[in-house]
Tab-separated table of C-alpha atoms and ligand atoms in Angstrom:
chain	number	residue	atom	x	y	z
A	1	UNK	CA	15.668	-5.749	-8.445
A	2	UNK	CA	15.715	-2.384	-11.236
A	3	UNK	CA	14.807	-4.577	-13.942
A	4	UNK	CA	11.864	-6.176	-14.397
A	5	UNK	CA	12.013	-9.671	-15.124
A	6	UNK	CA	10.420	-11.393	-18.310
A	7	UNK	CA	6.562	-10.789	-18.458
A	8	UNK	CA	3.976	-13.074	-17.411
A	9	UNK	CA	1.121	-13.086	-19.655
A	10	UNK	CA	-2.534	-14.356	-17.410
A	11	UNK	CA	-5.848	-15.042	-18.247
A	12	UNK	CA	-8.748	-15.569	-15.716
A	13	UNK	CA	-12.256	-17.085	-17.365
A	14	UNK	CA	-15.745	-16.978	-15.328
A	15	UNK	CA	-15.832	-18.824	-12.913
A	16	UNK	CA	-18.477	-21.024	-9.995
A	17	UNK	CA	-18.877	-19.784	-6.781
A	18	UNK	CA	-16.177	-19.181	-4.743
A	19	UNK	CA	-15.904	-21.171	-1.609
A	20	UNK	CA	-13.615	-21.575	1.491
A	21	UNK	CA	-11.075	-19.965	3.197
A	22	UNK	CA	-8.645	-16.581	1.876
A	23	UNK	CA	-6.224	-16.490	4.762
A	24	UNK	CA	-3.998	-13.810	2.813
A	25	UNK	CA	-0.672	-12.206	3.342
A	26	UNK	CA	1.445	-10.386	6.384
A	27	UNK	CA	0.324	-5.998	5.830
A	28	UNK	CA	2.512	-4.566	3.630
A	29	UNK	CA	2.923	-0.968	5.663
A	30	UNK	CA	3.023	-2.777	8.733
A	31	UNK	CA	6.147	-5.401	7.144
A	32	UNK	CA	8.005	-1.888	5.220
A	33	UNK	CA	8.040	-1.314	8.578
A	34	UNK	CA	8.746	-3.272	10.433
A	35	UNK	CA	12.475	-4.849	9.035
A	36	UNK	CA	12.323	-0.619	9.875
A	37	UNK	CA	12.006	0.290	12.901
A	38	UNK	CA	13.953	-3.686	13.570
A	39	UNK	CA	16.834	-2.571	12.421
A	40	UNK	CA	16.143	1.035	14.546
A	41	UNK	CA	15.783	-0.857	17.347
A	42	UNK	CA	18.820	-2.217	20.088
A	43	UNK	CA	19.301	-5.536	19.762
A	44	UNK	CA	16.771	-8.015	18.733
A	45	UNK	CA	13.117	-7.413	17.118
A	46	UNK	CA	11.453	-10.358	16.146
A	47	UNK	CA	8.965	-11.199	14.040
A	48	UNK	CA	6.086	-12.921	12.137
A	49	UNK	CA	3.592	-12.523	9.282
A	50	UNK	CA	6.173	-10.468	7.638
A	51	UNK	CA	5.167	-10.431	3.935
A	52	UNK	CA	7.247	-12.144	2.085
A	53	UNK	CA	6.349	-9.795	-1.755
A	54	UNK	CA	9.517	-8.467	-3.390
A	55	UNK	CA	8.384	-5.233	-2.182
A	56	UNK	CA	9.390	-6.011	1.603
A	57	UNK	CA	11.961	-8.253	0.842
A	58	UNK	CA	14.345	-4.711	-1.105
A	59	UNK	CA	13.570	-2.492	2.635
A	60	UNK	CA	15.107	-5.463	4.392
A	61	UNK	CA	17.927	-5.935	1.691
A	62	UNK	CA	18.387	-2.336	2.507
A	63	UNK	CA	17.962	-2.420	5.941
A	64	UNK	CA	21.129	-5.181	5.745
A	65	UNK	CA	23.172	-2.169	4.075
A	66	UNK	CA	22.921	0.486	6.086
A	67	UNK	CA	23.756	-2.004	8.921
A	68	UNK	CA	21.480	-3.817	10.699
A	69	UNK	CA	21.143	-7.703	10.481
A	70	UNK	CA	17.698	-9.098	9.148
A	71	UNK	CA	17.244	-13.144	9.535
A	72	UNK	CA	14.108	-14.873	7.686
A	73	UNK	CA	14.043	-18.170	9.939
A	74	UNK	CA	11.204	-19.822	8.728
A	75	UNK	CA	7.864	-18.539	6.306
A	76	UNK	CA	7.321	-15.423	7.236
A	77	UNK	CA	9.218	-15.388	10.764
A	78	UNK	CA	11.996	-13.307	10.973
A	79	UNK	CA	14.228	-11.371	13.383
A	80	UNK	CA	16.356	-8.207	12.821
A	81	UNK	CA	19.587	-7.025	14.678
A	82	UNK	CA	19.380	-3.480	14.929
A	83	UNK	CA	21.974	-0.466	15.424
A	84	UNK	CA	19.988	2.197	17.088
A	85	UNK	CA	18.707	5.400	16.277
A	86	UNK	CA	21.970	7.272	14.363
A	87	UNK	CA	24.070	4.206	13.683
A	88	UNK	CA	23.554	3.643	10.243
A	89	UNK	CA	26.720	3.669	8.523
A	90	UNK	CA	26.713	4.563	4.075
A	91	UNK	CA	25.662	1.650	2.192
A	92	UNK	CA	28.694	0.585	-0.144
A	93	UNK	CA	26.092	0.236	-3.156
A	94	UNK	CA	22.405	1.408	-4.429
A	95	UNK	CA	19.322	1.103	-2.468
A	96	UNK	CA	17.316	-0.674	-5.181
A	97	UNK	CA	13.831	-1.113	-4.361
A	98	UNK	CA	12.533	-2.631	-7.014
A	99	UNK	CA	9.332	-1.062	-7.294
A	100	UNK	CA	8.233	0.230	-3.426
A	101	UNK	CA	6.841	4.011	-3.843
A	102	UNK	CA	6.616	2.955	0.131
A	103	UNK	CA	10.410	1.078	0.988
A	104	UNK	CA	11.850	4.017	-1.230
A	105	UNK	CA	10.447	7.310	0.306
A	106	UNK	CA	10.665	5.749	3.503
A	107	UNK	CA	14.001	4.460	3.720
A	108	UNK	CA	15.163	8.730	1.978
A	109	UNK	CA	13.249	9.007	5.326
A	110	UNK	CA	15.427	7.858	7.312
A	111	UNK	CA	18.997	7.907	6.129
A	112	UNK	CA	18.588	12.325	5.178
A	113	UNK	CA	19.879	12.929	8.478
A	114	UNK	CA	23.447	11.006	8.587
A	115	UNK	CA	26.444	12.208	7.496
A	116	UNK	CA	26.836	10.656	4.161
A	117	UNK	CA	25.556	9.857	0.717
A	118	UNK	CA	22.902	7.497	-0.510
A	119	UNK	CA	21.711	6.430	-3.898
A	120	UNK	CA	17.865	5.445	-4.490
A	121	UNK	CA	16.979	3.344	-8.247
A	122	UNK	CA	14.382	1.095	-9.012
A	123	UNK	CA	12.639	-0.882	-11.203
A	124	UNK	CA	10.783	0.762	-14.638
A	125	UNK	CA	7.428	2.278	-12.453
A	126	UNK	CA	9.783	3.394	-9.557
A	127	UNK	CA	11.887	5.740	-11.602
A	128	UNK	CA	8.265	7.401	-13.610
A	129	UNK	CA	7.495	8.035	-9.847
A	130	UNK	CA	7.810	11.793	-8.251
A	131	UNK	CA	10.261	11.584	-5.390
A	132	UNK	CA	9.953	16.356	-4.806
A	133	UNK	CA	7.289	15.679	-2.231
A	134	UNK	CA	10.031	13.680	-0.482
A	135	UNK	CA	12.836	15.744	-0.949
A	136	UNK	CA	11.215	18.700	-0.319
A	137	UNK	CA	10.044	18.724	3.117
A	138	UNK	CA	14.651	16.297	3.663
A	139	UNK	CA	15.565	19.792	2.114
A	140	UNK	CA	14.467	22.043	5.362
A	141	UNK	CA	15.925	19.260	7.508
A	142	UNK	CA	19.319	20.087	5.366
A	143	UNK	CA	19.264	17.095	3.698
A	144	UNK	CA	20.382	17.494	-0.837
A	145	UNK	CA	18.611	15.687	-3.226
A	146	UNK	CA	20.275	15.176	-6.853
A	147	UNK	CA	17.587	13.319	-9.361
A	148	UNK	CA	16.922	13.090	-12.520
A	149	UNK	CA	14.374	15.586	-13.776
A	150	UNK	CA	11.581	16.052	-11.649
A	151	UNK	CA	13.228	14.517	-8.822
A	152	UNK	CA	12.960	10.759	-10.726
A	153	UNK	CA	15.181	7.831	-9.851
A	154	UNK	CA	17.607	7.672	-9.833
A	155	UNK	CA	18.827	9.355	-7.327
A	156	UNK	CA	22.009	10.422	-4.987
A	157	UNK	CA	20.276	12.093	-0.861
A	158	UNK	CA	23.442	13.784	0.765
A	159	UNK	CA	22.007	13.447	4.177
A	160	UNK	CA	22.819	16.026	6.275
A	161	UNK	CA	25.239	15.827	10.218
A	162	UNK	CA	23.402	19.297	11.669
A	163	UNK	CA	19.633	18.700	10.778
A	164	UNK	CA	17.810	21.548	12.326
A	165	UNK	CA	13.526	19.886	13.365
A	166	UNK	CA	11.262	20.929	11.078
A	167	UNK	CA	6.909	21.419	11.059
A	168	UNK	CA	5.757	20.259	8.079
A	169	UNK	CA	2.603	19.945	6.890
A	170	UNK	CA	1.810	17.686	3.964
A	171	UNK	CA	0.887	19.396	0.713
A	172	UNK	CA	-1.577	15.334	0.104
A	173	UNK	CA	-2.571	12.859	2.039
A	174	UNK	CA	0.118	10.638	1.529
A	175	UNK	CA	1.550	8.723	5.466
A	176	UNK	CA	4.736	7.987	2.884
A	177	UNK	CA	5.597	12.119	3.169
A	178	UNK	CA	4.349	11.555	6.701
A	179	UNK	CA	6.479	9.024	7.748
A	180	UNK	CA	9.560	10.075	5.809
A	181	UNK	CA	9.225	13.354	7.457
A	182	UNK	CA	8.681	11.537	10.956
A	183	UNK	CA	11.298	9.100	10.205
A	184	UNK	CA	14.309	11.748	9.205
A	185	UNK	CA	12.862	13.281	12.927
A	186	UNK	CA	14.465	10.677	14.040
A	187	UNK	CA	17.881	11.218	14.069
A	188	UNK	CA	17.300	15.361	14.541
A	189	UNK	CA	17.202	16.907	17.964
A	190	UNK	CA	13.958	18.753	18.811
A	191	UNK	CA	10.846	18.321	18.267
A	192	UNK	CA	9.336	17.667	14.035
A	193	UNK	CA	6.254	18.152	13.598
A	194	UNK	CA	3.789	17.039	10.780
A	195	UNK	CA	0.389	18.152	9.868
A	196	UNK	CA	-1.747	16.141	7.710
A	197	UNK	CA	-5.106	18.109	6.656
A	198	UNK	CA	-6.518	14.272	6.288
A	199	UNK	CA	-5.372	11.105	8.291
A	200	UNK	CA	-3.609	9.046	6.472
A	201	UNK	CA	-3.146	5.311	7.772
A	202	UNK	CA	-1.560	5.294	10.591
A	203	UNK	CA	0.966	2.311	11.696
A	204	UNK	CA	3.737	4.887	11.549
A	205	UNK	CA	2.683	6.910	15.261
A	206	UNK	CA	0.914	3.425	16.729
A	207	UNK	CA	4.791	1.474	16.372
A	208	UNK	CA	6.459	4.462	16.725
A	209	UNK	CA	4.784	4.231	19.802
A	210	UNK	CA	5.614	0.739	20.692
A	211	UNK	CA	8.309	0.771	20.343
A	212	UNK	CA	9.724	3.713	22.973
A	213	UNK	CA	9.302	6.955	20.598
A	214	UNK	CA	7.432	9.934	22.773
A	215	UNK	CA	4.975	10.457	20.060
A	216	UNK	CA	1.823	12.717	19.419
A	217	UNK	CA	-1.579	12.638	18.005
A	218	UNK	CA	-3.284	16.191	18.773
A	219	UNK	CA	-6.488	17.563	16.494
A	220	UNK	CA	-5.769	20.863	15.877
A	221	UNK	CA	-8.905	23.646	16.156
A	222	UNK	CA	-8.975	23.815	11.817
A	223	UNK	CA	-10.026	18.883	12.707
A	224	UNK	CA	-6.375	18.131	11.333
A	225	UNK	CA	-4.127	15.519	12.728
A	226	UNK	CA	-1.112	17.014	14.072
A	227	UNK	CA	1.794	14.657	15.317
A	228	UNK	CA	5.010	15.578	17.224
A	229	UNK	CA	8.347	13.798	17.823
A	230	UNK	CA	10.639	13.889	19.532
A	231	UNK	CA	14.922	13.684	18.191
A	232	UNK	CA	16.931	10.792	19.141
A	233	UNK	CA	14.581	8.521	21.350
A	234	UNK	CA	16.493	4.816	22.135
A	235	UNK	CA	13.739	2.347	20.276
A	236	UNK	CA	14.081	-0.024	22.326
A	237	UNK	CA	13.602	-3.510	20.217
A	238	UNK	CA	9.842	-5.702	20.003
A	239	UNK	CA	7.765	-8.582	19.379
A	240	UNK	CA	5.840	-7.788	16.140
A	241	UNK	CA	2.663	-10.098	14.811
A	242	UNK	CA	2.536	-8.218	11.729
A	243	UNK	CA	-2.255	-8.370	10.621
A	244	UNK	CA	-3.015	-9.945	7.242
A	245	UNK	CA	-3.032	-7.238	4.979
A	246	UNK	CA	-6.988	-5.203	4.071
A	247	UNK	CA	-5.759	-4.247	0.831
A	248	UNK	CA	-4.604	-8.208	-0.608
A	249	UNK	CA	-8.169	-8.856	1.063
A	250	UNK	CA	-10.152	-6.491	-0.936
A	251	UNK	CA	-9.236	-8.880	-3.870
A	252	UNK	CA	-11.126	-12.410	-2.434
A	253	UNK	CA	-13.652	-10.425	-0.816
A	254	UNK	CA	-14.899	-8.546	-3.871
A	255	UNK	CA	-14.485	-11.530	-6.748
A	256	UNK	CA	-17.207	-13.345	-4.060
A	257	UNK	CA	-19.279	-10.518	-4.254
A	258	UNK	CA	-19.386	-10.699	-8.201
A	259	UNK	CA	-19.085	-14.252	-8.683
A	260	UNK	CA	-22.403	-15.431	-8.473
A	261	UNK	CA	-22.947	-17.989	-5.080
A	262	UNK	CA	-19.587	-17.637	-3.617
A	263	UNK	CA	-19.284	-17.838	-0.154
A	264	UNK	CA	-16.027	-17.141	1.943
A	265	UNK	CA	-14.889	-16.143	4.958
A	266	UNK	CA	-11.728	-13.714	5.047
A	267	UNK	CA	-10.343	-13.830	9.102
A	268	UNK	CA	-8.457	-11.067	10.059
A	269	UNK	CA	-9.020	-8.054	8.092
A	270	UNK	CA	-8.644	-4.584	9.583
A	271	UNK	CA	-10.672	-2.882	10.576
A	272	UNK	CA	-8.049	0.799	11.251
A	273	UNK	CA	-10.205	3.035	10.200
A	274	UNK	CA	-7.222	4.455	8.790
A	275	UNK	CA	-7.217	1.100	6.159
A	276	UNK	CA	-10.832	0.278	5.631
A	277	UNK	CA	-12.242	2.655	3.229
A	278	UNK	CA	-13.200	-0.350	0.917
A	279	UNK	CA	-15.299	-2.228	3.524
A	280	UNK	CA	-17.610	0.445	3.930
A	281	UNK	CA	-18.186	1.414	0.887
A	282	UNK	CA	-18.910	-2.168	-0.342
A	283	UNK	CA	-21.730	-2.126	2.374
A	284	UNK	CA	-22.883	1.059	0.591
A	285	UNK	CA	-23.151	-0.699	-2.574
A	286	UNK	CA	-25.471	-3.119	-1.355
A	287	UNK	CA	-22.614	-6.071	0.144
A	288	UNK	CA	-23.217	-9.137	2.099
A	289	UNK	CA	-20.106	-8.351	4.637
A	290	UNK	CA	-20.975	-9.878	7.972
A	291	UNK	CA	-17.738	-8.239	10.413
A	292	UNK	CA	-17.756	-11.630	13.096
A	293	UNK	CA	-15.621	-11.783	15.817
A	294	UNK	CA	-13.910	-8.345	16.307
A	295	UNK	CA	-10.688	-8.544	18.049
A	296	UNK	CA	-6.825	-7.311	18.285
A	297	UNK	CA	-4.074	-9.112	16.178
A	298	UNK	CA	-1.458	-7.069	15.881
A	299	UNK	CA	-2.324	-3.873	17.572
A	300	UNK	CA	-4.955	-3.603	14.689
A	301	UNK	CA	-8.486	-4.023	15.673
A	302	UNK	CA	-9.545	-6.909	13.290
A	303	UNK	CA	-12.414	-9.181	12.389
A	304	UNK	CA	-13.609	-11.623	9.874
A	305	UNK	CA	-14.973	-11.290	6.843
A	306	UNK	CA	-18.425	-13.226	5.997
A	307	UNK	CA	-18.217	-12.252	2.397
A	308	UNK	CA	-21.538	-13.480	0.059
A	309	UNK	CA	-22.330	-12.661	-3.770
A	310	UNK	CA	-24.309	-9.813	-3.964
A	311	UNK	CA	-26.732	-7.771	-5.715
A	312	UNK	CA	-24.567	-4.350	-6.438
A	313	UNK	CA	-25.735	-0.771	-6.639
A	314	UNK	CA	-23.257	1.848	-7.928
A	315	UNK	CA	-21.905	5.054	-4.583
A	316	UNK	CA	-20.907	8.646	-5.063
A	317	UNK	CA	-17.356	7.546	-2.738
A	318	UNK	CA	-16.906	10.697	-0.821
A	319	UNK	CA	-13.816	12.471	-1.169
A	320	UNK	CA	-12.838	12.482	2.376
A	321	UNK	CA	-12.663	8.489	2.371
A	322	UNK	CA	-9.641	8.253	-0.404
A	323	UNK	CA	-7.064	8.781	1.745
A	324	UNK	CA	-8.914	5.014	3.706
A	325	UNK	CA	-8.460	3.394	0.770
A	326	UNK	CA	-6.226	4.683	-1.972
A	327	UNK	CA	-4.934	1.191	-3.059
A	328	UNK	CA	-8.276	-0.542	-3.608
A	329	UNK	CA	-9.787	2.017	-6.076
A	330	UNK	CA	-9.157	-0.439	-9.117
A	331	UNK	CA	-11.217	-3.280	-7.505
A	332	UNK	CA	-13.485	-0.730	-6.450
A	333	UNK	CA	-13.605	0.398	-10.062
A	334	UNK	CA	-14.168	-3.664	-11.401
A	335	UNK	CA	-16.797	-3.543	-8.844
A	336	UNK	CA	-18.477	-1.465	-9.562
A	337	UNK	CA	-18.537	-2.386	-13.626
A	338	UNK	CA	-20.584	-5.307	-12.048
A	339	UNK	CA	-22.770	-2.920	-10.254
A	340	UNK	CA	-26.575	-1.679	-11.442
A	341	UNK	CA	-26.042	2.648	-12.124
A	342	UNK	CA	-23.303	4.930	-11.523
A	343	UNK	CA	-20.225	4.842	-8.989
A	344	UNK	CA	-18.664	7.672	-8.607
A	345	UNK	CA	-15.592	8.620	-7.133
A	346	UNK	CA	-14.339	12.305	-6.489
A	347	UNK	CA	-10.992	13.124	-5.401
A	348	UNK	CA	-8.741	10.606	-6.437
A	349	UNK	CA	-5.980	12.185	-7.941
A	350	UNK	CA	-3.077	10.585	-6.083
A	351	UNK	CA	-4.789	7.091	-7.697
A	352	UNK	CA	-2.323	8.419	-10.670
A	353	UNK	CA	0.935	8.897	-9.102
A	354	UNK	CA	0.875	5.279	-7.864
A	355	UNK	CA	3.000	2.196	-9.118
A	356	UNK	CA	1.046	2.998	-12.943
A	357	UNK	CA	-1.096	6.140	-13.519
A	358	UNK	CA	-4.418	3.688	-12.020
A	359	UNK	CA	-7.217	5.603	-13.285
A	360	UNK	CA	-6.400	5.147	-17.196
A	361	UNK	CA	-5.133	1.647	-16.470
A	362	UNK	CA	-7.930	0.582	-14.780
A	363	UNK	CA	-10.932	3.662	-17.584
A	364	UNK	CA	-8.626	1.565	-20.729
A	365	UNK	CA	-8.817	-1.862	-19.044
A	366	UNK	CA	-12.557	-1.626	-18.955
A	367	UNK	CA	-13.561	-0.298	-21.583
A	368	UNK	CA	-11.872	-2.860	-23.370
A	369	UNK	CA	-14.228	-5.164	-21.695
A	370	UNK	CA	-18.061	-2.658	-22.744
A	371	UNK	CA	-17.388	-0.258	-19.334
A	372	UNK	CA	-17.993	2.708	-20.107
A	373	UNK	CA	-16.111	5.168	-18.359
A	374	UNK	CA	-15.935	9.011	-17.289
A	375	UNK	CA	-12.209	10.841	-15.713
A	376	UNK	CA	-10.683	13.783	-15.252
A	377	UNK	CA	-7.283	14.456	-12.637
A	378	UNK	CA	-9.491	14.555	-9.864
A	379	UNK	CA	-12.350	11.999	-10.754
A	380	UNK	CA	-13.547	8.643	-11.816
A	381	UNK	CA	-16.951	7.441	-13.066
A	382	UNK	CA	-18.116	3.885	-13.404
A	383	UNK	CA	-21.245	2.889	-15.451
A	384	UNK	CA	-22.607	-0.216	-14.132
A	385	UNK	CA	-23.328	-2.454	-16.410
A	386	UNK	CA	-25.184	-5.163	-13.605
A	387	UNK	CA	-24.348	-8.690	-12.713
A	388	UNK	CA	-24.074	-10.522	-15.646
A	389	UNK	CA	-23.305	-7.307	-18.344
A	390	UNK	CA	-19.428	-6.999	-18.400
A	391	UNK	CA	-18.270	-8.672	-21.594
A	392	UNK	CA	-15.008	-8.676	-21.262
A	393	UNK	CA	-13.170	-10.642	-23.831
A	394	UNK	CA	-9.745	-7.577	-23.716
A	395	UNK	CA	-6.176	-7.535	-23.056
A	396	UNK	CA	-5.540	-5.348	-20.405
A	397	UNK	CA	-2.584	-3.818	-19.810
A	398	UNK	CA	-1.008	-3.530	-16.552
A	399	UNK	CA	2.167	-1.185	-16.462
A	400	UNK	CA	4.144	-2.911	-13.650
A	401	UNK	CA	1.209	-2.502	-11.606
A	402	UNK	CA	0.546	-5.829	-9.086
A	403	UNK	CA	-2.877	-3.999	-8.588
A	404	UNK	CA	-3.891	-3.308	-11.708
A	405	UNK	CA	-2.964	-6.886	-12.754
A	406	UNK	CA	-4.781	-8.549	-9.724
A	407	UNK	CA	-8.260	-5.941	-10.888
A	408	UNK	CA	-8.631	-7.818	-13.994
A	409	UNK	CA	-8.045	-11.358	-13.189
A	410	UNK	CA	-10.885	-10.533	-10.624
A	411	UNK	CA	-12.804	-8.942	-13.006
A	412	UNK	CA	-11.972	-12.170	-15.890
A	413	UNK	CA	-14.495	-13.940	-12.394
A	414	UNK	CA	-17.032	-13.230	-13.461
A	415	UNK	CA	-17.488	-11.033	-16.630
A	416	UNK	CA	-18.715	-13.075	-19.955
A	417	UNK	CA	-15.271	-13.747	-22.540
A	418	UNK	CA	-12.248	-13.901	-20.043
A	419	UNK	CA	-10.193	-11.303	-19.194
A	420	UNK	CA	-6.484	-12.322	-20.339
A	421	UNK	CA	-3.419	-9.052	-18.925
A	422	UNK	CA	0.094	-8.651	-20.456
A	423	UNK	CA	1.748	-9.324	-17.314
A	424	UNK	CA	0.787	-10.735	-13.769
A	425	UNK	CA	4.468	-10.960	-13.048
A	426	UNK	CA	3.884	-7.775	-10.668
A	427	UNK	CA	1.565	-9.593	-8.590
A	428	UNK	CA	4.555	-10.779	-6.886
A	429	UNK	CA	5.037	-7.559	-4.953
A	430	UNK	CA	2.990	-7.359	-2.660
A	431	UNK	CA	0.332	-10.733	-2.324
A	432	UNK	CA	3.029	-13.776	-3.589
A	433	UNK	CA	0.194	-16.948	-3.622
A	434	UNK	CA	-2.403	-14.815	-4.748
A	435	UNK	CA	-3.209	-17.364	-7.930
A	436	UNK	CA	-2.716	-20.265	-5.170
A	437	UNK	CA	-5.676	-18.868	-3.068
A	438	UNK	CA	-7.783	-17.459	-5.346
A	439	UNK	CA	-7.483	-20.944	-7.487
A	440	UNK	CA	-8.024	-22.730	-4.114
A	441	UNK	CA	-11.226	-20.413	-3.738
A	442	UNK	CA	-12.766	-22.263	-7.584
A	443	UNK	CA	-10.869	-18.995	-9.501
A	444	UNK	CA	-9.673	-20.087	-12.750
A	445	UNK	CA	-6.844	-18.935	-13.481
A	446	UNK	CA	-4.009	-19.351	-15.671
A	447	UNK	CA	-0.789	-18.705	-17.225
A	448	UNK	CA	0.394	-17.877	-21.032
B	1	S3P	C1	1.936	3.781	2.315
B	1	S3P	C2	0.809	4.912	2.175
B	1	S3P	C3	-0.463	4.904	0.277
B	1	S3P	C4	-0.282	3.387	-0.089
B	1	S3P	C5	1.118	2.672	-0.697
B	1	S3P	C6	1.174	1.812	1.037
B	1	S3P	C7	2.076	3.539	3.166
B	1	S3P	O1	1.114	5.681	-0.739
B	1	S3P	O2	-0.381	4.020	-1.388
B	1	S3P	O3	0.425	1.154	-1.087
B	1	S3P	O4	2.620	2.525	3.750
B	1	S3P	O5	2.518	3.972	3.685
B	1	S3P	P1	1.078	7.188	0.079
B	1	S3P	O6	1.401	7.767	1.600
B	1	S3P	O7	1.311	7.784	-1.020
B	1	S3P	O8	-0.935	7.601	0.057
């Protein structure tokens, strides 16, 4: 989807207690990777619980364009007949990754070490996002790219027939950059090494190992992660059960914390330490969350979360936690607005290059709802107004960003006056059942 569809204005009103079970869809990061690893393995990979959001479906189409067979069998049940590492063929058409930075960046890494050219595009949000963070390390393997100014999409990547293995230290904490380099290393002889100063989500490493690659992670004397991948493995097809998405789970969890009298169950939320920073932070703010029935699902540690309405107070979120909750700062800033005292989020400049500039988008919308905000390039500060203190009554711009849209709808559930958004259509990229799931809990969200 390169053209963004018709906007869907939405409005969320103060509602009664949220009750019931919020079974959120499959993890977006793992769903992208399940389709990609399926395409890279020789034979049939079976997937259950796949997130059928637009971002992931676009990655499925891209795998098809590269030569894999991607088949839907039923809700969340898919299979991929892969072509093997080295087996992709040149796509005949432009690869359109829609809204998905993860999709485009991972696939760029994949095709950079093949002897063909691939042209990428995306929607109005994706075409604004920086791609040099990907094309720079891929150039070290020998790939060449021709993008718009600043390396932006549309962009053609000419892969190299004679890739050389690379040792790359990621300049920013980014699982997308780490993964793009490892994916380039898959079709490269020898060992590709990625060094990251701060740990980022580790699904790529876990799944590479699961599909049979020779990959190891060590801690350097400085405390960095050093990931070493042996190139040109034969990946073996797997059965992948995608666990639920902790980033999507954060929306009903945060809503229950601020809507008076709420008590909900959110099953199967990842406790992977590279993803669960939001839950640590919420507990520090005084959230009544119990982590029940800890177990393993789809290779990830998970627990069922029982979440009750809570009196919350502001906290300092340490910068070293940012990577483990990078997608949750928008909804955290909503929760912080309903807390007493100040919440300070430091080390968050990566938020400025997500689907939108998320600090700016949240700051402007929350200010319009009566919340005092301070910000600089790398810092986001919310002065909480207490449980019933957020006025609301604004229409907030979502900037083609699903998480901004859902965050302001959560805000409207507990603010004095309703909160509207100009466009809820991007929600379909990551959480297509959001409206129904929240309505089933008791939220009052309407369209128009
Ligand atoms: C993702 C990595 C993160 C995250 C995105 C998904 C991934 O991006 O924001 O939603 O699946 O690798 P960065 O790697 O750019 O931080």
